[in-house]
Coordinates of C-alpha atoms in Angstrom, one line a residue:
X1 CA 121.1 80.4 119.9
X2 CA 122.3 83.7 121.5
X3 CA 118.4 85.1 122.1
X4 CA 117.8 81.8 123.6
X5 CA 120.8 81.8 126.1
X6 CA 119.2 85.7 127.3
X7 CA 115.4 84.0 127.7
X8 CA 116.8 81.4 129.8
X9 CA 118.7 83.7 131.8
X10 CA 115.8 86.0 132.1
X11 CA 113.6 82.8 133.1
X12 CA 115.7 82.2 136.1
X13 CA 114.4 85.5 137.5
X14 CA 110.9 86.3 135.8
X15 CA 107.9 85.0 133.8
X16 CA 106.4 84.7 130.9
X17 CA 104.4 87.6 131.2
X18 CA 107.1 90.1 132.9
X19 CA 109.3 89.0 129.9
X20 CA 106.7 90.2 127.8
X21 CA 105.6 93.1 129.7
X22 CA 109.5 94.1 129.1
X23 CA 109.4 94.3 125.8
X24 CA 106.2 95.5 125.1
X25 CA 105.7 100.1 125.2
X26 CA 103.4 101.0 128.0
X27 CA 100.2 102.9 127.6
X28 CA 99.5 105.7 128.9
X29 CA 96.6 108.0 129.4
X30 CA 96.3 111.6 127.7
X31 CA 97.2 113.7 131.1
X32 CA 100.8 111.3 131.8
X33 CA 101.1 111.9 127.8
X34 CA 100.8 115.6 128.3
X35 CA 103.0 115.8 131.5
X36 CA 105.9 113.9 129.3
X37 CA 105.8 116.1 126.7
X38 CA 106.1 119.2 128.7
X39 CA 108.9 117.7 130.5
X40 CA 110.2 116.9 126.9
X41 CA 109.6 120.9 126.0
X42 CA 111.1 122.1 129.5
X43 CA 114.3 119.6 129.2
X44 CA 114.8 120.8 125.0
X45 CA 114.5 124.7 126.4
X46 CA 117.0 124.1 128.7
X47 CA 119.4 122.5 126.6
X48 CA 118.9 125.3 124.2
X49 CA 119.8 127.8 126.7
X50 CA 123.0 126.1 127.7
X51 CA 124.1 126.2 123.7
X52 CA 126.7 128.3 122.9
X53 CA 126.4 130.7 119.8
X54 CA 128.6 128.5 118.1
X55 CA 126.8 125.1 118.4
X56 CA 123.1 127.2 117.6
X57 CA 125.1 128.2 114.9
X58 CA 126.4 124.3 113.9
X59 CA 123.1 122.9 114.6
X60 CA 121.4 125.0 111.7
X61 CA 124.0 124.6 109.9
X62 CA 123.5 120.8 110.0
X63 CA 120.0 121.2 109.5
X64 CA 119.9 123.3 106.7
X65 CA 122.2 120.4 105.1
X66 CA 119.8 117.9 105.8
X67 CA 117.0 120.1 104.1
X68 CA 119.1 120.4 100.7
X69 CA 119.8 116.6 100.7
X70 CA 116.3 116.0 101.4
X71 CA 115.4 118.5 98.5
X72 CA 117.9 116.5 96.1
X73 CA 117.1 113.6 96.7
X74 CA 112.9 114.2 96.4
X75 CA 113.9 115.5 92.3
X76 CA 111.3 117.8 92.4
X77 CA 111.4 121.0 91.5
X78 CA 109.8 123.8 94.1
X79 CA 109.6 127.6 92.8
X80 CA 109.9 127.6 96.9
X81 CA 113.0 126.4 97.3
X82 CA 115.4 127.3 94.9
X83 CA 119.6 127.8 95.4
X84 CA 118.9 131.2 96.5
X85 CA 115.9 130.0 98.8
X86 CA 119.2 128.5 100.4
X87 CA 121.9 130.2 100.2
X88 CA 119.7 133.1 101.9
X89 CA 119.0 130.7 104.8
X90 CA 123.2 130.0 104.9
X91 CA 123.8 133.9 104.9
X92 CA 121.0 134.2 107.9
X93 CA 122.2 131.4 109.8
X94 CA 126.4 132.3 109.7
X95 CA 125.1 136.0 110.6
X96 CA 127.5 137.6 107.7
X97 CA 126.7 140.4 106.0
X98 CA 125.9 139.7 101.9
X99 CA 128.6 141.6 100.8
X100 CA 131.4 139.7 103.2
X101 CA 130.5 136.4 101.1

């Protein structure tokens, strides 16, 4: 009942096909494409500049999480990625030296 309450109200003020249209992803050519991902590239650079130290360091931190869960959870084992394949990433990523941990 609720979606039908928003179509009417959208009715009021548009048709059919601009409903649609609404709802439906644009398509665009290969040269907008390539202009929205370098403004994509430009806008991530510049967010990654503004990071502190601190939050690079969080946001590997996270990551690195996600790639062990991701490992767990695919139980298969990789001569590639082993606990020491890891805990070498942690010790690069916290910027300690081995002997401090």
């Amino acid at each position: 009942m609720r979606i039908d309450k928003v179509y009417n109200k959208l009715k009021e003020e548009l048709s059919d096909e601009e409903i649609a249209e609404s709802y439906m992803i644009p398509e665009t050519d290969s040269i907008q494409e390539e202009e929205m991902q370098y403004e994509i590239k430009k806008y991530r650079e510049q967010r990654l500049d503004e990071m502190s130290k601190k939050e690079k360091m969080m946001s590997k931190l996270i990551e690195l999480k996600f790639l062990m869960e991701e490992y767990v959870k695919n139980e298969s084992f990789s001569f590639h990625k082993t606990f020491g394949t890891f805990l070498e990433e942690y010790i690069s990523v916290v910027e300690r030296p081995r002997k401090q941990i």
